[in-house]
Coordinates of C-alpha atoms in Angstrom, one line a residue:
M270 CA -12.0 5.2 33.3
T271 CA -9.8 3.4 36.2
D272 CA -7.4 0.7 36.0
A273 CA -5.7 -1.8 38.6
G274 CA -3.9 0.0 41.4
A275 CA -6.4 3.3 41.0
R276 CA -8.1 4.7 43.9
P277 CA -10.8 6.8 43.9
R278 CA -10.7 10.2 45.4
N279 CA -14.1 10.6 47.1
I280 CA -14.2 14.4 48.1
S281 CA -17.0 16.9 48.6
L282 CA -16.4 20.2 47.0
S283 CA -18.3 23.6 46.8
R284 CA -17.6 26.5 44.3
S285 CA -16.3 28.6 47.0
D286 CA -13.7 26.0 48.0
F287 CA -12.7 25.7 44.6
S288 CA -12.5 28.6 43.3
H289 CA -10.3 30.2 46.6
G290 CA -8.0 26.9 46.1
D291 CA -8.3 26.3 50.0
A292 CA -7.2 23.0 51.0
F293 CA -8.9 19.8 51.0
N294 CA -9.1 16.5 53.4
S295 CA -9.9 13.2 52.0
S296 CA -12.9 11.5 53.6
E297 CA -11.4 7.9 52.8
E298 CA -9.1 6.5 55.4
D299 CA -5.5 5.0 54.1
S300 CA -5.8 1.5 53.5
G301 CA -2.2 1.1 53.3
S302 CA -1.8 -0.1 49.8
D303 CA 1.4 0.7 47.7
D304 CA -0.7 2.1 45.1
E305 CA -2.8 4.5 47.0
L306 CA -1.9 8.2 46.9
D307 CA -1.0 9.8 50.2
L308 CA -2.7 13.3 50.5
N309 CA -1.9 16.2 52.7
D310 CA -2.9 19.8 53.8
R311 CA -1.1 20.8 50.8
D312 CA -2.6 19.0 47.8
I313 CA -4.3 21.1 45.1
P314 CA -7.9 21.0 44.1
V315 CA -9.0 17.6 43.2
T316 CA -12.3 16.8 41.1
G317 CA -13.4 13.5 43.0
F318 CA -12.4 11.2 39.8
A319 CA -10.4 8.1 40.4
V320 CA -7.0 8.9 39.7
A321 CA -4.6 6.5 37.8
S322 CA -2.0 4.2 39.7
N323 CA 1.4 5.4 41.0
K324 CA 3.2 4.0 38.1
R325 CA 1.3 5.7 35.6
N326 CA 1.1 9.1 37.5
A327 CA 4.7 8.9 37.7
D328 CA 5.1 8.4 33.9
F329 CA 2.9 11.2 33.4
H330 CA 4.9 13.6 35.3
E331 CA 8.1 12.3 33.7
L332 CA 6.4 13.3 30.2
F333 CA 5.4 16.6 31.5
P334 CA 7.7 17.9 34.6
N335 CA 6.4 21.5 34.5
I336 CA 3.0 19.9 35.6
P337 CA 2.8 20.0 39.7
E338 CA 3.2 16.8 41.7
G339 CA 0.0 17.3 43.4
D340 CA -2.0 17.3 39.9
Y341 CA -2.9 13.4 39.5
L342 CA -3.3 11.7 36.1
I343 CA -6.9 10.7 35.9
E344 CA -6.9 8.7 32.4
D345 CA -5.0 8.8 29.0
Y346 CA -6.0 8.1 25.7
G347 CA -4.9 7.7 22.3
C348 CA -5.8 10.2 19.6
A349 CA -4.1 12.6 17.1
L350 CA -3.5 16.2 17.1
Q351 CA -4.9 18.0 14.0
R352 CA -2.3 20.7 12.5
E353 CA -1.1 20.8 8.9
I354 CA -1.0 16.7 9.1
L355 CA -2.5 14.5 12.1
I356 CA 0.2 14.0 14.5
Q357 CA -0.5 10.6 16.4
G358 CA 0.0 10.4 20.4
R359 CA -2.1 10.3 23.2
L360 CA -4.1 12.8 25.8
Y361 CA -3.4 12.9 29.2
I362 CA -6.2 14.1 31.3
S363 CA -5.0 15.7 35.0
E364 CA -7.1 17.2 37.8
N365 CA -6.0 20.6 36.1
H366 CA -4.4 20.2 32.6
I367 CA -5.2 18.7 29.3
C368 CA -1.8 17.2 27.6
F369 CA -0.8 15.6 24.8
H370 CA 2.6 14.0 24.1
A371 CA 3.5 12.4 20.5
N372 CA 7.1 11.0 19.7
I373 CA 7.1 10.2 15.7
F374 CA 10.9 8.8 14.9
G375 CA 12.1 11.0 17.8
W376 CA 10.2 14.2 16.3
I377 CA 8.6 15.1 20.0
T378 CA 5.3 17.0 20.5
D379 CA 4.4 18.2 23.5
L380 CA 1.0 20.5 24.4
S381 CA 0.0 21.5 27.7
I382 CA -3.5 23.0 28.4
P383 CA -4.8 24.5 31.7
I384 CA -8.4 23.4 32.6
Y385 CA -9.3 27.0 33.7
E386 CA -7.8 28.3 30.3
I387 CA -10.5 26.2 28.4
T388 CA -13.3 28.7 27.4
A389 CA -15.4 26.4 25.3
L390 CA -15.7 22.4 24.3
E391 CA -17.3 20.9 21.2
K392 CA -17.7 17.5 19.6
K393 CA -16.4 17.2 15.8
M394 CA -16.6 15.2 13.1
T395 CA -13.3 14.3 10.7
A396 CA -14.4 14.1 7.1
F397 CA -17.7 15.3 8.2
V398 CA -19.0 12.0 9.1
I399 CA -16.6 10.3 11.4
P400 CA -17.7 11.2 15.1
N401 CA -14.0 11.3 16.5
A402 CA -12.9 14.7 17.2
I403 CA -13.1 16.9 19.9
Q404 CA -12.6 20.8 19.7
I405 CA -10.8 22.7 22.8
T406 CA -11.0 26.4 22.5
T407 CA -8.6 28.6 25.1
R408 CA -8.6 32.2 25.4
Q409 CA -5.4 32.3 22.7
A410 CA -5.9 29.4 20.6
K411 CA -8.2 26.5 19.1
Y412 CA -6.9 22.6 19.3
T413 CA -8.7 20.1 17.6
F414 CA -8.1 16.1 18.9
A415 CA -9.0 13.6 16.1
S416 CA -9.1 9.9 15.9
F417 CA -10.2 8.8 19.3
L418 CA -11.7 5.5 19.9
S419 CA -13.8 6.4 22.3
R420 CA -14.6 10.3 21.5
D421 CA -17.9 10.7 23.9
T422 CA -16.0 8.9 27.0
T423 CA -13.1 11.4 26.7
Y424 CA -15.5 14.6 26.0
D425 CA -17.5 13.5 29.3
V426 CA -14.5 13.3 31.3
I427 CA -13.2 16.7 30.2
T428 CA -16.4 18.5 30.6
N429 CA -17.1 17.0 34.0
I430 CA -13.4 18.5 35.2
W431 CA -14.1 21.5 33.1
R432 CA -17.3 22.0 35.2
L433 CA -15.5 22.2 38.2
A434 CA -13.0 24.6 37.3
R435 CA -15.3 26.8 35.3
P436 CA -18.9 26.6 36.3
E437 CA -20.0 29.7 35.1
D438 CA -18.7 28.8 31.4
S439 CA -19.9 25.5 31.4
L440 CA -23.5 26.1 32.2
E441 CA -24.6 25.4 28.5
L442 CA -22.2 23.2 26.7
P443 CA -22.3 22.7 22.9
N444 CA -23.7 18.8 22.3
S445 CA -24.9 18.5 25.6
H446 CA -27.7 16.7 24.5
N447 CA -25.4 14.1 23.1
T448 CA -23.8 13.1 26.5
S449 CA -24.8 10.2 28.4
S450 CA -27.8 10.4 31.2
R451 CA -25.1 8.8 33.6
D452 CA -22.7 12.0 33.1
M453 CA -25.9 14.5 33.1
T454 CA -27.1 13.4 36.2
S455 CA -24.4 14.8 38.7
T456 CA -21.3 17.4 38.1
V457 CA -18.9 15.2 40.3
S458 CA -19.1 11.7 39.7
I459 CA -18.9 9.6 43.1
S460 CA -17.8 5.9 43.1
D461 CA -19.3 3.6 45.7
E462 CA -16.9 1.6 47.9
S463 CA -15.8 -0.7 45.3
G464 CA -14.9 2.2 42.9
K465 CA -17.4 0.8 40.2
E466 CA -20.6 2.2 38.7
P467 CA -23.5 0.6 37.6
A468 CA -22.6 -0.3 33.5
P469 CA -25.3 1.5 31.2
G470 CA -27.3 -0.2 29.0
A471 CA -26.0 -3.7 30.0
G472 CA -29.0 -5.2 30.1
L473 CA -30.1 -4.0 26.7
N474 CA -30.0 -6.3 23.7
K475 CA -29.4 -4.3 20.5
V476 CA -28.7 -6.7 17.5
T477 CA -28.6 -5.6 13.8
Q478 CA -28.0 -6.9 10.6
C479 CA -26.1 -5.7 7.6
S480 CA -27.4 -5.2 4.2
C481 CA -24.8 -8.0 2.7
S482 CA -26.6 -10.4 4.8
K483 CA -30.1 -9.5 3.8
N484 CA -29.3 -9.4 0.2
D485 CA -26.7 -11.9 -0.3
G486 CA -24.1 -9.4 -0.9
H487 CA -20.8 -10.8 0.6
L488 CA -18.0 -11.8 -1.2
N489 CA -17.1 -15.8 -1.8
E490 CA -14.5 -16.2 0.9
V491 CA -14.9 -15.6 4.4
A492 CA -12.0 -14.3 5.9
L493 CA -13.0 -13.3 9.3
E494 CA -16.0 -13.6 11.4
T495 CA -15.9 -12.1 15.0
V496 CA -17.6 -10.1 18.0
L497 CA -15.3 -7.8 19.7
P498 CA -16.0 -5.8 22.4
G499 CA -17.3 -2.1 22.0
T500 CA -20.0 -0.1 19.8
P501 CA -19.5 -0.3 16.0
D502 CA -18.3 3.3 15.8
K503 CA -15.7 2.7 18.3
I504 CA -14.5 -0.8 16.4
Y505 CA -14.6 1.1 13.1
N506 CA -12.5 4.0 14.6
L507 CA -10.0 1.1 15.7
M508 CA -10.1 -0.6 12.0
F509 CA -10.1 2.5 10.1
A510 CA -9.7 5.9 11.4
S511 CA -6.8 5.8 14.7
G512 CA -3.1 5.2 14.3
F513 CA -3.4 1.6 15.9
I514 CA -3.9 0.3 12.1
K515 CA -0.7 2.1 10.9
D516 CA 1.0 0.6 14.1
F517 CA -0.2 -3.1 13.1
M518 CA 1.0 -2.8 9.9
K519 CA 4.4 -1.5 10.7
V520 CA 5.0 -3.5 13.8
D521 CA 3.0 -6.6 13.4
Q522 CA 3.2 -7.2 9.8
K523 CA 6.6 -5.8 9.1
L524 CA 5.5 -3.9 6.5
I525 CA 7.7 -0.8 5.1
D526 CA 6.8 2.7 3.8
V527 CA 3.1 2.7 4.9
Q528 CA 1.6 6.0 3.4
I529 CA -2.2 6.6 4.4
S530 CA -4.1 9.5 2.6
D531 CA -6.7 11.4 4.8
W532 CA -10.3 10.5 4.2
A533 CA -12.2 12.5 1.6
P534 CA -15.7 12.3 0.0
I535 CA -16.2 10.3 -2.4
S536 CA -18.1 12.8 -4.5
P537 CA -19.1 16.2 -3.7
G538 CA -21.7 16.5 -1.0
S539 CA -21.4 12.8 -0.1
K540 CA -21.3 11.4 3.5
L541 CA -19.3 8.2 2.1
L542 CA -15.3 8.6 2.4
Q543 CA -12.6 6.7 0.8
R544 CA -8.7 7.0 1.0
N545 CA -6.1 5.7 -0.5
M546 CA -3.0 3.5 1.3
S547 CA 0.0 2.0 -0.1
Y548 CA 3.0 0.2 1.5
T549 CA 6.0 -2.4 0.6
K550 CA 5.2 -5.9 1.2
P551 CA 8.5 -8.1 2.0
L552 CA 8.0 -11.9 0.0
Y553 CA 9.6 -14.9 1.1
N554 CA 9.2 -17.0 -2.1
S555 CA 12.3 -19.2 -3.1
V556 CA 11.4 -17.4 -6.8
G557 CA 10.4 -14.1 -8.1
P558 CA 10.5 -10.4 -6.6
K559 CA 11.5 -10.3 -2.8
Q560 CA 9.0 -7.3 -2.3
T561 CA 6.3 -6.2 -4.0
K562 CA 4.4 -2.5 -3.5
C563 CA 0.4 -2.9 -2.5
E564 CA -1.8 0.0 -3.4
I565 CA -4.8 -0.1 -1.6
H566 CA -8.2 1.7 -1.7
D567 CA -10.9 2.0 1.2
E568 CA -14.3 3.4 0.8
A569 CA -17.4 3.3 2.6
V570 CA -20.3 1.8 0.9
F571 CA -22.9 2.3 3.8
C572 CA -22.2 4.1 7.1
D573 CA -25.0 4.3 9.7
F574 CA -23.6 3.7 12.9
E575 CA -26.7 3.2 14.6
G576 CA -27.5 0.4 12.3
H577 CA -24.5 -1.1 10.6
V578 CA -21.3 -0.1 8.3
V579 CA -20.1 -1.6 5.3
M580 CA -16.5 -0.8 3.9
L581 CA -15.1 -2.0 0.5
T582 CA -11.0 -2.7 0.2
T583 CA -9.3 -2.8 -3.1
T584 CA -5.7 -4.4 -3.1
K585 CA -3.7 -4.2 -5.9
T586 CA 0.0 -5.9 -6.8
P587 CA 1.1 -4.4 -9.6
D588 CA 4.8 -5.9 -9.3
V589 CA 3.6 -9.9 -9.0
P590 CA 3.3 -11.6 -12.0
S591 CA -0.1 -10.8 -13.9
G592 CA -0.5 -8.0 -11.1
G593 CA -2.2 -6.0 -13.8
V594 CA -5.0 -8.2 -14.3
F595 CA -6.2 -8.9 -10.9
A596 CA -7.4 -7.3 -7.7
V597 CA -8.3 -8.5 -4.1
K598 CA -11.8 -7.3 -2.9
T599 CA -12.3 -7.3 0.5
R600 CA -15.8 -6.4 2.5
T601 CA -15.9 -5.4 5.9
C602 CA -19.2 -5.3 7.8
L603 CA -19.6 -4.1 11.3
M604 CA -23.1 -4.4 13.1
W605 CA -24.4 -4.5 16.4
A606 CA -23.9 -8.0 18.3
S607 CA -25.4 -6.7 21.9
S608 CA -25.8 -3.3 23.2
I609 CA -21.6 -3.2 23.9
S610 CA -20.4 -5.4 21.4
T611 CA -19.9 -5.5 17.5
R612 CA -20.0 -8.2 15.1
V613 CA -17.6 -8.3 12.4
I614 CA -17.7 -10.2 9.0
V615 CA -15.0 -9.9 6.3
T616 CA -15.3 -11.5 3.2
T617 CA -12.9 -11.4 0.3
Q618 CA -12.8 -12.6 -3.2
V619 CA -10.5 -12.3 -6.2
E620 CA -11.5 -10.1 -9.2
W621 CA -9.7 -10.6 -13.1
T622 CA -9.4 -8.3 -15.9
G623 CA -7.5 -10.5 -18.0
R624 CA -6.2 -13.9 -18.2
S625 CA -3.3 -15.8 -16.4
F626 CA -1.7 -19.0 -16.5
I627 CA -1.1 -19.0 -12.5
K628 CA -4.9 -18.1 -11.7
G629 CA -5.7 -20.8 -9.3
L630 CA -1.8 -20.3 -7.6
I631 CA -2.9 -16.5 -7.5
E632 CA -6.3 -17.0 -6.0
K633 CA -5.3 -19.6 -3.2
S634 CA -2.4 -17.5 -2.2
A635 CA -4.4 -14.1 -2.1
I636 CA -7.4 -15.8 -0.2
E637 CA -5.1 -17.5 2.2
G638 CA -2.8 -14.2 2.7
Q639 CA -6.4 -12.2 3.6
K640 CA -7.2 -14.8 6.2
V641 CA -4.0 -14.6 7.8
Y642 CA -4.1 -11.2 7.7
H643 CA -7.4 -10.5 9.3
S644 CA -6.6 -13.4 12.0
D645 CA -3.7 -11.3 13.1
L646 CA -5.9 -7.9 13.2
D647 CA -8.2 -9.8 15.3
K648 CA -5.7 -10.8 17.6
A649 CA -4.1 -7.2 17.7
M650 CA -7.2 -5.6 18.2
R651 CA -8.3 -8.1 21.4
M652 CA -5.0 -7.3 22.7
Y653 CA -5.5 -3.5 22.4
I654 CA -8.9 -3.4 23.7
Q655 CA -7.5 -5.6 26.7
E656 CA -5.3 -2.9 27.6
H657 CA -7.6 0.1 27.1
Q658 CA -10.8 -1.2 28.3
S659 CA -12.2 2.2 29.4
E660 CA -12.4 3.3 25.8
F661 CA -14.6 0.1 24.6
V662 CA -16.9 -1.2 27.9
P663 CA -18.4 0.2 30.7
E664 CA -16.6 0.2 33.5
G665 CA -16.7 -2.8 35.9
L666 CA -17.6 -5.4 32.6
D667 CA -15.1 -7.8 32.0
P668 CA -14.6 -7.6 27.6
T669 CA -14.2 -11.5 27.9
A670 CA -17.5 -11.7 29.2
I671 CA -19.3 -9.5 26.6
A672 CA -17.6 -11.2 23.5
P673 CA -16.1 -14.8 23.0
V674 CA -12.1 -14.5 23.2
E675 CA -11.7 -16.4 19.9
P676 CA -13.1 -15.3 16.6
I677 CA -16.1 -17.7 15.2
T678 CA -13.7 -18.4 12.3
P679 CA -11.1 -20.5 13.0
V680 CA -7.8 -19.1 13.6
V681 CA -5.6 -19.3 10.2
E682 CA -1.7 -19.7 10.7
P683 CA 0.5 -18.7 7.9
N684 CA 1.6 -21.8 5.6
G685 CA 5.2 -21.5 5.4
G686 CA 5.7 -25.1 3.6
G687 CA 3.1 -24.2 0.8
L688 CA 2.6 -27.5 -1.4
D689 CA 5.2 -29.3 0.7
A690 CA 3.0 -29.2 3.8
A691 CA 0.4 -31.5 1.8
I692 CA 2.9 -33.5 -0.3
S693 CA 6.4 -34.7 -0.2
G694 CA 8.9 -36.5 -1.9
E695 CA 8.9 -36.8 -5.8
E696 CA 5.1 -35.2 -5.8
A697 CA 6.3 -32.2 -4.0
R698 CA 9.4 -31.7 -6.3
K699 CA 7.0 -32.0 -9.5
A700 CA 4.5 -29.9 -7.9
R701 CA 7.4 -27.1 -7.7
E702 CA 8.4 -27.7 -11.0
R703 CA 5.1 -27.1 -12.4
D704 CA 4.8 -23.6 -10.2
R705 CA 8.4 -22.6 -11.8
N706 CA 7.1 -23.4 -15.1
R707 CA 4.0 -21.4 -15.0
R708 CA 5.5 -18.3 -13.4
G709 CA 8.0 -18.5 -15.8
L710 CA 5.7 -18.7 -18.8
Q711 CA 3.3 -15.8 -17.1
W712 CA 6.5 -13.7 -16.6
A713 CA 7.2 -14.2 -20.3
Y714 CA 3.8 -13.3 -21.2
D715 CA 3.7 -10.2 -19.1
T716 CA 6.9 -9.1 -20.5
F717 CA 5.5 -9.2 -24.1
D718 CA 2.3 -7.7 -23.2
G719 CA 3.9 -4.9 -21.6
A720 CA 6.1 -4.2 -24.6
Y721 CA 3.2 -4.4 -27.0
N722 CA 0.9 -2.2 -24.5
V723 CA 4.4 0.3 -24.2
A724 CA 4.5 0.7 -27.7
R725 CA 0.7 1.0 -28.4
R726 CA 0.8 4.0 -25.9
S727 CA 4.2 5.5 -27.3
T728 CA 2.1 5.2 -30.9
T729 CA -0.7 6.5 -29.3
G730 CA 0.6 9.5 -27.6
A731 CA 2.9 10.4 -30.7
L732 CA -0.2 10.4 -32.9
E733 CA -2.3 12.5 -30.1
L734 CA 0.9 14.8 -30.0
V735 CA 1.0 15.4 -33.5
K736 CA -2.8 16.0 -34.0
E737 CA -3.0 18.4 -31.3
A738 CA -0.2 20.6 -32.6
W739 CA -1.8 20.3 -35.8
D740 CA -4.9 21.5 -34.5
Q741 CA -3.4 24.4 -32.7
S742 CA -1.0 25.6 -35.3
S743 CA -1.7 28.2 -38.3
S744 CA -1.4 27.7 -41.6
T745 CA 2.1 29.1 -41.7
T746 CA 3.6 26.8 -39.5
I747 CA 2.0 24.0 -41.0
L748 CA 3.5 25.1 -44.4
W749 CA 6.9 25.2 -42.6
F750 CA 6.6 21.9 -41.1
I751 CA 5.5 20.4 -44.4
I752 CA 8.8 21.7 -45.9
V753 CA 10.8 20.8 -43.4
L754 CA 9.2 17.3 -43.6
L755 CA 10.1 17.2 -47.3
V756 CA 13.5 18.2 -46.7
F757 CA 14.2 15.9 -44.5
S758 CA 12.4 12.9 -46.6
N759 CA 14.7 14.1 -49.8
L760 CA 18.0 13.8 -47.3
W761 CA 16.9 10.4 -46.3
T762 CA 16.0 9.2 -50.0
L763 CA 19.4 10.7 -50.9
M764 CA 21.2 8.7 -48.3
L765 CA 19.4 5.6 -49.3
V766 CA 20.0 6.0 -53.0
G767 CA 23.9 6.6 -52.4
K768 CA 24.1 3.3 -50.0
R769 CA 22.1 1.5 -52.9
E770 CA 24.6 2.3 -55.3
E771 CA 27.5 1.7 -53.1
V772 CA 26.1 -1.6 -52.6
G773 CA 25.8 -2.1 -56.1
R774 CA 29.3 -1.1 -57.1
R775 CA 30.6 -3.2 -54.2
K776 CA 28.6 -6.1 -55.7
E777 CA 29.8 -5.6 -59.0
A778 CA 33.6 -5.3 -58.2
K779 CA 33.3 -8.6 -56.2
R780 CA 31.6 -10.2 -59.4
A781 CA 34.5 -9.3 -61.7
E782 CA 36.8 -10.4 -59.1
E783 CA 35.2 -13.5 -59.0
R784 CA 35.4 -14.1 -63.0
E785 CA 38.9 -13.4 -63.1
Q786 CA 39.4 -15.8 -60.7
W787 CA 37.5 -18.3 -62.5
V788 CA 39.3 -17.7 -65.7
Q789 CA 42.7 -17.6 -63.9
G790 CA 41.5 -20.9 -62.8
V791 CA 40.7 -22.4 -66.1
V792 CA 43.7 -21.5 -67.8
T793 CA 45.9 -22.8 -65.0
G794 CA 43.9 -26.2 -65.3
I795 CA 44.3 -26.3 -69.0
W796 CA 48.3 -25.4 -68.7
E797 CA 48.4 -28.4 -66.2
E798 CA 46.6 -31.0 -68.5
L799 CA 48.9 -29.8 -71.6
A800 CA 51.8 -30.5 -69.2
A801 CA 50.3 -33.8 -68.3
E802 CA 49.8 -34.9 -71.9
R803 CA 53.4 -34.1 -72.8
S804 CA 54.8 -36.2 -70.0
R805 CA 52.2 -39.0 -70.7
P806 CA 53.9 -42.0 -72.7
G807 CA 52.6 -43.1 -76.0
T808 CA 51.4 -39.1 -76.6
I809 CA 52.2 -37.9 -80.0
L810 CA 53.2 -34.1 -80.0
P811 CA 54.2 -32.2 -82.9
V812 CA 57.7 -31.7 -82.9
P813 CA 59.9 -30.1 -85.2
T814 CA 60.8 -31.6 -88.3
G815 CA 63.3 -29.2 -89.9
P816 CA 66.9 -28.1 -88.8
V817 CA 67.0 -26.4 -85.6
G818 CA 66.7 -23.0 -85.6
D819 CA 64.5 -23.2 -88.7
L820 CA 62.0 -20.4 -88.2
Q821 CA 59.1 -21.5 -90.4
T822 CA 59.2 -24.8 -88.8
E823 CA 59.2 -23.1 -85.2
V824 CA 56.3 -21.0 -86.4
A825 CA 54.4 -24.1 -87.4
N826 CA 55.0 -25.9 -84.8
I827 CA 53.7 -23.1 -82.0
G828 CA 50.5 -23.0 -84.7
K829 CA 49.5 -26.7 -84.4
A830 CA 50.2 -26.1 -80.3
L831 CA 47.8 -23.4 -80.4
D832 CA 45.4 -24.9 -82.5
M833 CA 45.0 -27.9 -79.8
V834 CA 44.7 -25.4 -77.1
E835 CA 41.8 -23.9 -79.1
E836 CA 40.3 -26.9 -79.6
R837 CA 40.5 -28.1 -75.7
V838 CA 39.2 -24.5 -75.2
Q839 CA 36.2 -25.0 -77.1
A840 CA 35.3 -28.1 -75.7
I841 CA 35.8 -26.9 -72.2
R842 CA 33.4 -23.9 -73.4
E843 CA 30.8 -26.3 -74.7
S844 CA 31.0 -28.4 -71.6
L845 CA 30.3 -25.0 -69.3
N846 CA 27.2 -24.4 -71.8
G847 CA 26.1 -27.4 -71.4
L848 CA 25.9 -26.8 -67.5
S849 CA 24.1 -23.9 -67.6

């Protein structure tokens, strides 16, 4: 529980001394270190625990200015205060107070609980099966802190301090049988000169194997295989039940609008849990959408922290091409690698519910994305464990000596060039062109398929609505419905008939107009031909033979001209009949 620069305060205490608050003097001589804390006769009662460094102690009092300067910080742990929602923050344990601080987007939550006001301590489980919560009861209220990565260690620290403050109330503690033998042997933890205690269970060799390894239940591709310092329950809490994973998504992965639901039983009475998660992931492709929404479902397949844990994660991306016909399955297995380390095996594969023209491209991108994500997650977890060693490994042990520094699977780096990293020039251009063609074809197929599905759902919904209304209606209502339907049907028929008659009249008028134009054209042609005949040399036309002004001769000439016209019209009519 100590860190660099911390100094154990080894002080022999008695109940009477603590109860009356008399002054205490340290039995340890001043070593002159800058990080050591100068104690004087006015110091408040101390617990005998190794306190934090001067810097951490100053940061603690800056967050909580109402805490006396002589009340030194012992340790702090990441956790969440359980209210209407889980408020992610840190729990600070000093010699006389339990404090909580959270700052979520500027919304600050501070809580300070004096040790002497605590009347009960109890280990709790979140969602009935996750052992990562502590309940603190005071005279006025109950406070539940969840999402501890090392719940038992935090509980033991608070318990030992509480025993000193209220020995009469802590003679019988709930869950005391779960505390470690190290903490039960002595009320006050006394450190040796080096400030280190023997590592419990360091010599044990507890190794388990997941059921997937026994029955070949792993998925096709291995995304990550690594060994991490810490027991399976602590690594499980780090990956699935703490604020670390949300911070990792937002800060490291640059994900937007991360939403995580609470864990809930898969079925009533089940100890296996499930939850939903969603976020928006930016995309950096040259074509296609610039971001996509991801929908994630986590569920426990098997959970036994004494043996192994198997978690199944389903990821869907409905906004990408073919997003409705595939899902990425990820199976995470946690098992004991030793008594103080955990082996993590993550396997993945793409499952299809329909067909796609870019199946190979999707599978390659999805598998590579899972490998890159879990490689980054492994780095972030190792960094977090290194910064919070007391929550994962016994004091005095180096995490690098417990587990290898690098994962067993090779570290995967993002392939920024895609196909261009492997090929270049003309081949790269052709490959990109093929990818664009496949994506375009897939988008067209998805569009038509989506339109068809929408039409089918709309039709089905309308039919179901009519059927439901029919089943719930009385005979009178049904009769009125039929009457209204017939009225609208008749109106529709009249409208159609009127439109048809109007169209018929317009067509008839157009045909008549075309006939008149044709006749006019024919007559004009005949007169033009007669005029041409008159002007042609050698053409003999009937001319008046009698005296000018003779009416009979004029009439005879007109009659002959009309006869010639009739003959010509008859010839034209016969020609037209022949054509028809």
